[in-house]
Coordinates of C-alpha atoms in Angstrom, one line a residue:
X146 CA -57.4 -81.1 96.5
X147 CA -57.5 -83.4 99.7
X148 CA -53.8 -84.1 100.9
X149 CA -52.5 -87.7 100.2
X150 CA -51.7 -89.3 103.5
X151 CA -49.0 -91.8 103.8
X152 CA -51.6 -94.7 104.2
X153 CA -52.4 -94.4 100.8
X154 CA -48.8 -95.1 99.8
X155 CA -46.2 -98.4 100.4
X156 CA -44.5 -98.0 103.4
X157 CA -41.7 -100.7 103.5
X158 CA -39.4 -101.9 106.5
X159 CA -36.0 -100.8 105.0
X160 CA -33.3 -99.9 107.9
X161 CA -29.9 -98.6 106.1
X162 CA -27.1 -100.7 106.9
X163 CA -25.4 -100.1 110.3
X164 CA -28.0 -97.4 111.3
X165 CA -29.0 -96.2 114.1
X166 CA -32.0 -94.2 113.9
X167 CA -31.7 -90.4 115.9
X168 CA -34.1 -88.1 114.9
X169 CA -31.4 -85.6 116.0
X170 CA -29.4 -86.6 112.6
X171 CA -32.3 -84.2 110.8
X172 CA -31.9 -81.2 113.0
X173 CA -30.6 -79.5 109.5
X174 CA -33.8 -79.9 107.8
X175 CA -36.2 -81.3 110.3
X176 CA -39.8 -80.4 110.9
X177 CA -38.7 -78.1 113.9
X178 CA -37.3 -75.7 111.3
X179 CA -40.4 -75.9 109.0
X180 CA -43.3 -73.8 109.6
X181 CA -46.5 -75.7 110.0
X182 CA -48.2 -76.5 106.8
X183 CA -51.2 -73.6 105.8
X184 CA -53.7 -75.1 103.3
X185 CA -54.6 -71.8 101.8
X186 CA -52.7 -68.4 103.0
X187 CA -53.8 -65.0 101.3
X188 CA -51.2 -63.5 99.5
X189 CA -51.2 -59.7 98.6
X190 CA -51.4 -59.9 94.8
X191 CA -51.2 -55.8 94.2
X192 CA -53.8 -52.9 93.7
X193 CA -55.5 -54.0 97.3
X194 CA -56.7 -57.6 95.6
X195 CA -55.8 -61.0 97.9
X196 CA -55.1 -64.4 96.1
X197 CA -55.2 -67.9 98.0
X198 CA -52.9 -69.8 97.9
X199 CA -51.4 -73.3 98.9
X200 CA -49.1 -73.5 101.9
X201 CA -45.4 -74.3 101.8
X202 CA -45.0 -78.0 102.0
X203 CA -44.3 -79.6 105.1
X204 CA -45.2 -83.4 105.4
X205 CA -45.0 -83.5 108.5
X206 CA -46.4 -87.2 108.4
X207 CA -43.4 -88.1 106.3
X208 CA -40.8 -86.9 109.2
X209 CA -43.1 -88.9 111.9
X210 CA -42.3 -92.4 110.2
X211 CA -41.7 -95.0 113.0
X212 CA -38.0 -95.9 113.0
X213 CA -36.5 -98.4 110.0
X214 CA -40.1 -98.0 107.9
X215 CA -39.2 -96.0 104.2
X216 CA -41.5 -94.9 101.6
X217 CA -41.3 -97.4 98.6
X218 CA -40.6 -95.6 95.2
X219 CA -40.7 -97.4 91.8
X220 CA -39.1 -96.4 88.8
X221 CA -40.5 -96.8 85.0
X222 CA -37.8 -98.6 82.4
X223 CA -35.7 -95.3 81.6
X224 CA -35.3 -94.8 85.6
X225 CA -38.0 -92.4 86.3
X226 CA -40.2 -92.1 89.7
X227 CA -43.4 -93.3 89.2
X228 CA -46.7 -94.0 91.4
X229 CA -48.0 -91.5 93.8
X230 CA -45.2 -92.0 95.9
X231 CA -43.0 -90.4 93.2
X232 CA -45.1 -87.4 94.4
X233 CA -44.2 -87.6 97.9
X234 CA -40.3 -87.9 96.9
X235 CA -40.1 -84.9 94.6
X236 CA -42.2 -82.6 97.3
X237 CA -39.3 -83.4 99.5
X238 CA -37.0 -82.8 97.2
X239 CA -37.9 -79.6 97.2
X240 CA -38.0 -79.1 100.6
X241 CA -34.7 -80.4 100.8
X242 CA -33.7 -77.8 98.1
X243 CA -34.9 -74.8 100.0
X244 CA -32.6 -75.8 102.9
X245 CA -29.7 -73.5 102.0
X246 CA -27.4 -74.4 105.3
X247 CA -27.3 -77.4 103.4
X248 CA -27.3 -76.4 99.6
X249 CA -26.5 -72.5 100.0
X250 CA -27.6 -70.4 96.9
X251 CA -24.3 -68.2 96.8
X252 CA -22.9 -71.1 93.9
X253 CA -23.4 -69.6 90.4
X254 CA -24.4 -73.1 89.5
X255 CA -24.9 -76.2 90.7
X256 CA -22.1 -77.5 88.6
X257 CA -19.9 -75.8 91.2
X258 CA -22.2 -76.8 94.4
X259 CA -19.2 -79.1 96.0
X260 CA -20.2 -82.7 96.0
X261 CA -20.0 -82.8 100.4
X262 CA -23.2 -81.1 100.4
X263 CA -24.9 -83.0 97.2
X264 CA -23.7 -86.1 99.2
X265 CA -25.2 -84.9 102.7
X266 CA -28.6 -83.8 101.0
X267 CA -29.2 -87.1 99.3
X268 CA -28.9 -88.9 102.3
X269 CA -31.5 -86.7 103.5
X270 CA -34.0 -88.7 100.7
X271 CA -32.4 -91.5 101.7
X272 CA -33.4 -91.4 105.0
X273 CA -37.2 -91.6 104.0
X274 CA -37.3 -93.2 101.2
X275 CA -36.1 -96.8 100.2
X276 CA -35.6 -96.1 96.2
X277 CA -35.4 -97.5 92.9
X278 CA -34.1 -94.3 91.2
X279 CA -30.2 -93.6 90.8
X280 CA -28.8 -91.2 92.9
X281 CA -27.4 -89.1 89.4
X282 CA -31.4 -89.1 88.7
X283 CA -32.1 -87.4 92.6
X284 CA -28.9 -85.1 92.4
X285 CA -30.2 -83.7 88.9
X286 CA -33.5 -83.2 90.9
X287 CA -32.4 -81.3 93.3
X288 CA -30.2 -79.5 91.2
X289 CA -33.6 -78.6 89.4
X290 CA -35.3 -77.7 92.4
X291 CA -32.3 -75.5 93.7
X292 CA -32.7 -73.5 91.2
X293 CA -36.0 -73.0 91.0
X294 CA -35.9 -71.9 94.9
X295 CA -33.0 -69.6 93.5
X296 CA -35.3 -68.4 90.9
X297 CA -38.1 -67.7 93.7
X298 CA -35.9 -65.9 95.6
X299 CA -34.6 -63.8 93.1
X300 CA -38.0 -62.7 91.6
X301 CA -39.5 -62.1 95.3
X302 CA -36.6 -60.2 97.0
X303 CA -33.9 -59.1 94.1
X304 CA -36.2 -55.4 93.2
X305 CA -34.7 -54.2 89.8
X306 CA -36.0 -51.0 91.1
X307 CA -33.7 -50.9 94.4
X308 CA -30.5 -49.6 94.7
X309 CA -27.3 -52.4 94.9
X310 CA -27.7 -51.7 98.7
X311 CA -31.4 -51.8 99.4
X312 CA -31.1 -55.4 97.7
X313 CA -28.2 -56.3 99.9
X314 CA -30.0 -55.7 103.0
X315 CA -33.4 -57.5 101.3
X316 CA -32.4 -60.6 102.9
X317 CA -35.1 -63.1 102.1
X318 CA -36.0 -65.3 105.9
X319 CA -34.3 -68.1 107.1
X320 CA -31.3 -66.9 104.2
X321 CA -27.8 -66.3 105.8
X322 CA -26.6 -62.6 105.1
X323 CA -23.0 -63.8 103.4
X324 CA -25.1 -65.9 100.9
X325 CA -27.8 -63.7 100.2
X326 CA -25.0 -61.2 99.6
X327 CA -22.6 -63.3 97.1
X328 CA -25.9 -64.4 95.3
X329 CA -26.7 -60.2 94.7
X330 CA -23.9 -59.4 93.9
X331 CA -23.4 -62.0 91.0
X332 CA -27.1 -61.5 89.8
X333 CA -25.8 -57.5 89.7
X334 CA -22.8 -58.7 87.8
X335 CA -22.3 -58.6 83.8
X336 CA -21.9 -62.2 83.9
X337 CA -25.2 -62.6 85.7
X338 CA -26.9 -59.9 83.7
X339 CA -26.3 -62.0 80.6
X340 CA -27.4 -65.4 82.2
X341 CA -30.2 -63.8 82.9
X342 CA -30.6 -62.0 79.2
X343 CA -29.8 -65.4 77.9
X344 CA -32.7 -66.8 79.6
X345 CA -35.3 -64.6 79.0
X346 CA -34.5 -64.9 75.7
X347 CA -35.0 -68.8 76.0
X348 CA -38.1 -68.7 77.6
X349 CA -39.6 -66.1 75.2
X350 CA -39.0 -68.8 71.8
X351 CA -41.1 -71.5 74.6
X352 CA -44.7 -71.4 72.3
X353 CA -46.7 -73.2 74.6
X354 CA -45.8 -75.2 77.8
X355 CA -47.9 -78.3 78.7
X356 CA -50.7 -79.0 81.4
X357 CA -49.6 -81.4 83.4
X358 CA -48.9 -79.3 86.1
X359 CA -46.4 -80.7 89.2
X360 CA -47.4 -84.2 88.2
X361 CA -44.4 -85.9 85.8
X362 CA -45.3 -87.0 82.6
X363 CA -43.6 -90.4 83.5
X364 CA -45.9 -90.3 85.9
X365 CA -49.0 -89.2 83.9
X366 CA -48.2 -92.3 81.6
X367 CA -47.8 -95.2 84.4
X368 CA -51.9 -93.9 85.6
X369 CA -52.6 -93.9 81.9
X370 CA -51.4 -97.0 81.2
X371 CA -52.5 -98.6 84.7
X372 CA -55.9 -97.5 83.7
X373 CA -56.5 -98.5 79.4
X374 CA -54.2 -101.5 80.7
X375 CA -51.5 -100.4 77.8
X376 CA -48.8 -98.6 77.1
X377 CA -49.1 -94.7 76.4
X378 CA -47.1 -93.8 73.0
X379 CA -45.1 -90.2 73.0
X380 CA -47.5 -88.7 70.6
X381 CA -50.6 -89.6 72.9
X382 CA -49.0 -88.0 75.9
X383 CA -48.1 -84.7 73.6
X384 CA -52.0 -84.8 73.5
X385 CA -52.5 -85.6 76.9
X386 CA -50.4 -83.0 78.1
X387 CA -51.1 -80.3 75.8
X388 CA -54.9 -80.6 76.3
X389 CA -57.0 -78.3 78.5
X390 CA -59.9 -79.8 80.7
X391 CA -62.7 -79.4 78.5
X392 CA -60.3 -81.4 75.8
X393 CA -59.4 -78.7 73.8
X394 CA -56.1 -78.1 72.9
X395 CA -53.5 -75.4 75.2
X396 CA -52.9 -73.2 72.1
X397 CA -53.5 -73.0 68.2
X398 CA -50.0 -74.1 67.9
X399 CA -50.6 -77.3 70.2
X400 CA -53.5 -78.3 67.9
X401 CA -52.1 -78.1 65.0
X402 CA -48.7 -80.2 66.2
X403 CA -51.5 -82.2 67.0
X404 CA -53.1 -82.9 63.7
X405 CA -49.7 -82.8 62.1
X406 CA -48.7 -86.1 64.5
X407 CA -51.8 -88.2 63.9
X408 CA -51.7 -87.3 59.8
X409 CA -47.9 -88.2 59.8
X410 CA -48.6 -91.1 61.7
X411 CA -51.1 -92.2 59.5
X412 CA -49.1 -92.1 56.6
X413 CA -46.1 -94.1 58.4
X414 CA -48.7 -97.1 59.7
X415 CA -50.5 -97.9 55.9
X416 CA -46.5 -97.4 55.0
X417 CA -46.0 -100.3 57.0
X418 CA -48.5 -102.1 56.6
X419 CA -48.0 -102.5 53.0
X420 CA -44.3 -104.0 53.6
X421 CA -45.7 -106.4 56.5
X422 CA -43.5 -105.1 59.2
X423 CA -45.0 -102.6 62.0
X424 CA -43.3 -101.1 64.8
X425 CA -45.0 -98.3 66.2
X426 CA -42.3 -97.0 68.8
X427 CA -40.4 -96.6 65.8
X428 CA -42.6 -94.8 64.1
X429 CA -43.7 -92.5 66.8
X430 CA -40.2 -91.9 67.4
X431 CA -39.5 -91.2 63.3
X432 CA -42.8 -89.1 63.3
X433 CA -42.1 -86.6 66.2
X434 CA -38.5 -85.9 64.3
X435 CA -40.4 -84.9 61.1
X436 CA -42.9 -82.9 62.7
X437 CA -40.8 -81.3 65.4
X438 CA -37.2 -81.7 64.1
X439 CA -34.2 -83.6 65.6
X440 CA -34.2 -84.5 69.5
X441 CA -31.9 -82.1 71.3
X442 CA -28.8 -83.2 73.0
X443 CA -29.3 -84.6 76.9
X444 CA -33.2 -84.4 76.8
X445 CA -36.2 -86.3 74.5
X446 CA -39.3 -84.8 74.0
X447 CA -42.7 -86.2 75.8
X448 CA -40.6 -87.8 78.6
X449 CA -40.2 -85.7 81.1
X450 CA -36.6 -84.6 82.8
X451 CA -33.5 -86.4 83.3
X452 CA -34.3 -88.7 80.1
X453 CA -31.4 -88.8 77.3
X454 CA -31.3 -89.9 73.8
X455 CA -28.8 -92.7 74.2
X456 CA -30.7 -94.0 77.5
X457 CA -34.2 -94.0 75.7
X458 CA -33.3 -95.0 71.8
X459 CA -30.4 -97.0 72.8
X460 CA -28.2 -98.1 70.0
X461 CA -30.5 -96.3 67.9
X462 CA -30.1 -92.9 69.3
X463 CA -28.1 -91.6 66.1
X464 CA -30.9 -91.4 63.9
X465 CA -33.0 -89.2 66.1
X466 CA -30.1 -86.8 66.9
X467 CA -29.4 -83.8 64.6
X468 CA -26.7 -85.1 61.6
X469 CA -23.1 -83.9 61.3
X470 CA -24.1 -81.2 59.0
X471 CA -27.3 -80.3 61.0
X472 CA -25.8 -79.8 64.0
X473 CA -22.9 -77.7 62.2
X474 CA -25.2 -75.6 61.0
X475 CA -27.2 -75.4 64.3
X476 CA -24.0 -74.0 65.4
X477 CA -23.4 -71.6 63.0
X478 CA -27.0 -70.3 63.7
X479 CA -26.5 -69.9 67.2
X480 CA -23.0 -68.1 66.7
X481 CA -24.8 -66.3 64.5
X482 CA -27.3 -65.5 66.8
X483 CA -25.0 -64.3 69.4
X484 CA -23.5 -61.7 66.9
X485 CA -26.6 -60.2 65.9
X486 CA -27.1 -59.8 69.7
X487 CA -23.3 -59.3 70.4
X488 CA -23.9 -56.3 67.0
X489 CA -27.1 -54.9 68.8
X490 CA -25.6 -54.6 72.5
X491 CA -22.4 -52.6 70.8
X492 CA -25.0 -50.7 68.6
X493 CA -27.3 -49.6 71.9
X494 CA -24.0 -48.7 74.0
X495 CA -22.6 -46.5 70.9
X496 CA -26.0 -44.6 70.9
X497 CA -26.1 -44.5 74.3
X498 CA -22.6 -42.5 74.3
X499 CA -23.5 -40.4 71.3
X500 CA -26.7 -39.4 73.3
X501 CA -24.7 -38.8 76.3
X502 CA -21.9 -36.9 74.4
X503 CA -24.6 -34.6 72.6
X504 CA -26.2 -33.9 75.8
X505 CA -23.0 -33.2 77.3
X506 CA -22.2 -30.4 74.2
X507 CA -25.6 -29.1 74.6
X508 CA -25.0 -28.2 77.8
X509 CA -21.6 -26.8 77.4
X510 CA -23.3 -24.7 74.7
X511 CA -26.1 -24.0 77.1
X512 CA -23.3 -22.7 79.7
X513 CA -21.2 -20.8 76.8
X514 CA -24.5 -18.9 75.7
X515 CA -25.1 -18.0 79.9
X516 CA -21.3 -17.1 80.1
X517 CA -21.5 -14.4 77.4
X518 CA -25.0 -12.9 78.6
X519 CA -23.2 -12.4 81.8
X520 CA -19.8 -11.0 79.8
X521 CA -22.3 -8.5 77.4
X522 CA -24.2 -7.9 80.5
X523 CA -21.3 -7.1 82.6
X524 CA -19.6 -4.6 79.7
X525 CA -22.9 -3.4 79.2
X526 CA -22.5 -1.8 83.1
X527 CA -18.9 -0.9 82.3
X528 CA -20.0 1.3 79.7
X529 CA -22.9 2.7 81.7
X530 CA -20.3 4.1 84.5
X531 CA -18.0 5.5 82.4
X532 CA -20.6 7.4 80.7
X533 CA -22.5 8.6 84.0
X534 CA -18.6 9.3 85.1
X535 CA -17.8 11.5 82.4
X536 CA -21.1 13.1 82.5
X537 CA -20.2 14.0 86.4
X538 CA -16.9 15.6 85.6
X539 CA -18.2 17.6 82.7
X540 CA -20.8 19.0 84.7
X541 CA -20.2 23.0 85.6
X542 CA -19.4 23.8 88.9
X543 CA -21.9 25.9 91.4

């Protein structure tokens, strides 16, 4: 894919108030600490094979802005990037994210990342861009895409097969030893361990994911509407999104959400029809409950991150949320849930110790059995003596 260039996108004159530009002010994350951007590198990908694959982004073009001049970012009506400049902003999000003298990965969280350094990084994006977003919509951003550098790190330099000290000293480049070694340390911890169970376990429920790729879907649905000339519905960007290249469907399971959507919705639009009253974001919304169950708390489905229930339904929120009794019982799943794992982990440490006891008796018995060879062995020899001794003695005399 050709690489966008910044002519492409709106470039607006947009100095800060009271700034003097010094290119100095960057030195933390600046281009002089970023290696040069590779289009394709070959990456050993085991058993002698090479993959290609993209270089580490740079945009360098981005850094060599003229002084005052800011790339324009819009935002759709629930405050989302949009445009191809939203593309721009969340690559340099992430290379903002990766710079850990700024936002260090030894924080268990980025709850607990102080809010100095959340402060210093968003002025970072501030710097280039002149935005419509909030800044609690770029901090959750980053916070996404210092994890995910976390998450990199972790999987590239944390060996499950090392020892606690091998991994210490597996510092990952550009990473400064004290955080590389607070960050081991908790991923080697019981606490960590089970963060980590506790996502795997996640993950594995995930059916299908979606093929959008590193484009947003609010942005997949501003091109989509820019180019039909109307707004894109939830249930056409589940299909949108869930659809391969050649238009079939990601999974079995996609394509039959699918056909459950567009039959529900069917039924819902000659429903009414027939009373004389039609609101179709209502009933997209009322389908995608029945078909996939009550939104979750803090996210809605088909909209991409950062989007709530009470900023997307509004004053309607409530009746796309789980009930009183739903979510009580969604609670008493998940404690019981934890139980059945909580009953399992005790289960699998008691068989653990009754395998370790028995192989501990089975080698005391093993030791016992070697002990008394030795003893029989040893009177065995006793017995031999005194017999050869008395047969000296009784021997007659020359």
């Amino acid at each position: 894919m050709p690489r966008r260039k910044l002519s492409d996108l709106r470039i607006v004159q947009a100095p800060r108030e009271g700034e003097e530009t010094n290119d100095d002010d960057l030195s933390g994350i600046g281009s002089s600490q970023v290696p040069e951007t590779v289009e394709n590198i070959e990456i050993d990908g085991g058993n002698g094979r090479t993959r290609k694959s993209r270089g580490r982004t740079t945009l360098n073009e981005l850094y060599n802005l003229p002084a005052g001049e800011r790339v324009k970012v819009s935002r759709n009506d629930v405050g989302q990037p949009i445009g191809a400049e939203a593309g721009v902003l969340g690559s340099y999000l992430g290379i903002v994210a990766r710079n850990h003298a700024i936002l260090p990965i030894n924080y268990e969280s980025w709850r607990q990342m102080p809010n100095g350094n959340k402060n210093q990084a968003l002025e970072l994006v501030k710097d280039k861009f002149s935005l419509e977003v909030s800044d609690d919509y770029l901090k959750n951003a980053l916070g996404k895409k210092w994890r995910d550098s976390k998450s990199f790190l972790k999987k590239t330099y944390f060996k499950k097969d090392l020892t606690l000290q091998e991994k210490l000293q597996n510092i990952p480049p550009g990473i400064m030893r004290h955080q590389w070694e607070d960050a081991v340390r908790f991923w080697s911890s019981k606490k960590g361990e089970d963060r980590e169970r506790v996502g795997v376990t996640s993950r594995q429920k995930q059916k299908f994911t979606h093929t959008a790729g590193s484009k947003s879907f609010a942005r997949l649905a501003n091109e989509e509407q820019i180019t039909t000339g109307t707004s894109i519905g939830r249930i056409k960007l589940f299909d949108i999104t869930h659809t391969k290249k050649d238009g079939s469907p990601i999974t079995p399971e996609a394509a039959e959400i699918m056909e459950k959507l567009r039959e529900k919705k069917t039924e819902y639009e000659a429903t009414a029809s027939t009373n004389g009253s039609v609101n179709m974001e209502e009933i997209e919304n009322q389908v995608i409950v029945d078909v996939l169950g009550p939104e979750r708390y803090g996210r809605v489905r088909c909209q991409g991150s950062f989007v709530t229930p009470t900023k997307y339904f509004g004053a309607n929120s409530s009746q796309y949320m789980p009930s009183q009794s739903q979510s009580s019982q969604a609670e008493v799943n998940r404690l019981k849930q934890q139980l059945s794992q909580f009953q399992a982990e005790v289960a699998a440490r008691e068989a653990g110790r009754e395998r370790k006891e028995a192989e501990r008796e089975a080698r005391e018995a093993e030791r016992d059995a070697r002990e008394a060879e030795r003893e029989a062995a040893h009177k065995k020899l006793q017995e031999q003596f005194v017999e050869m001794m008395a047969m000296l003695q009784n021997q007659p005399k020359k």
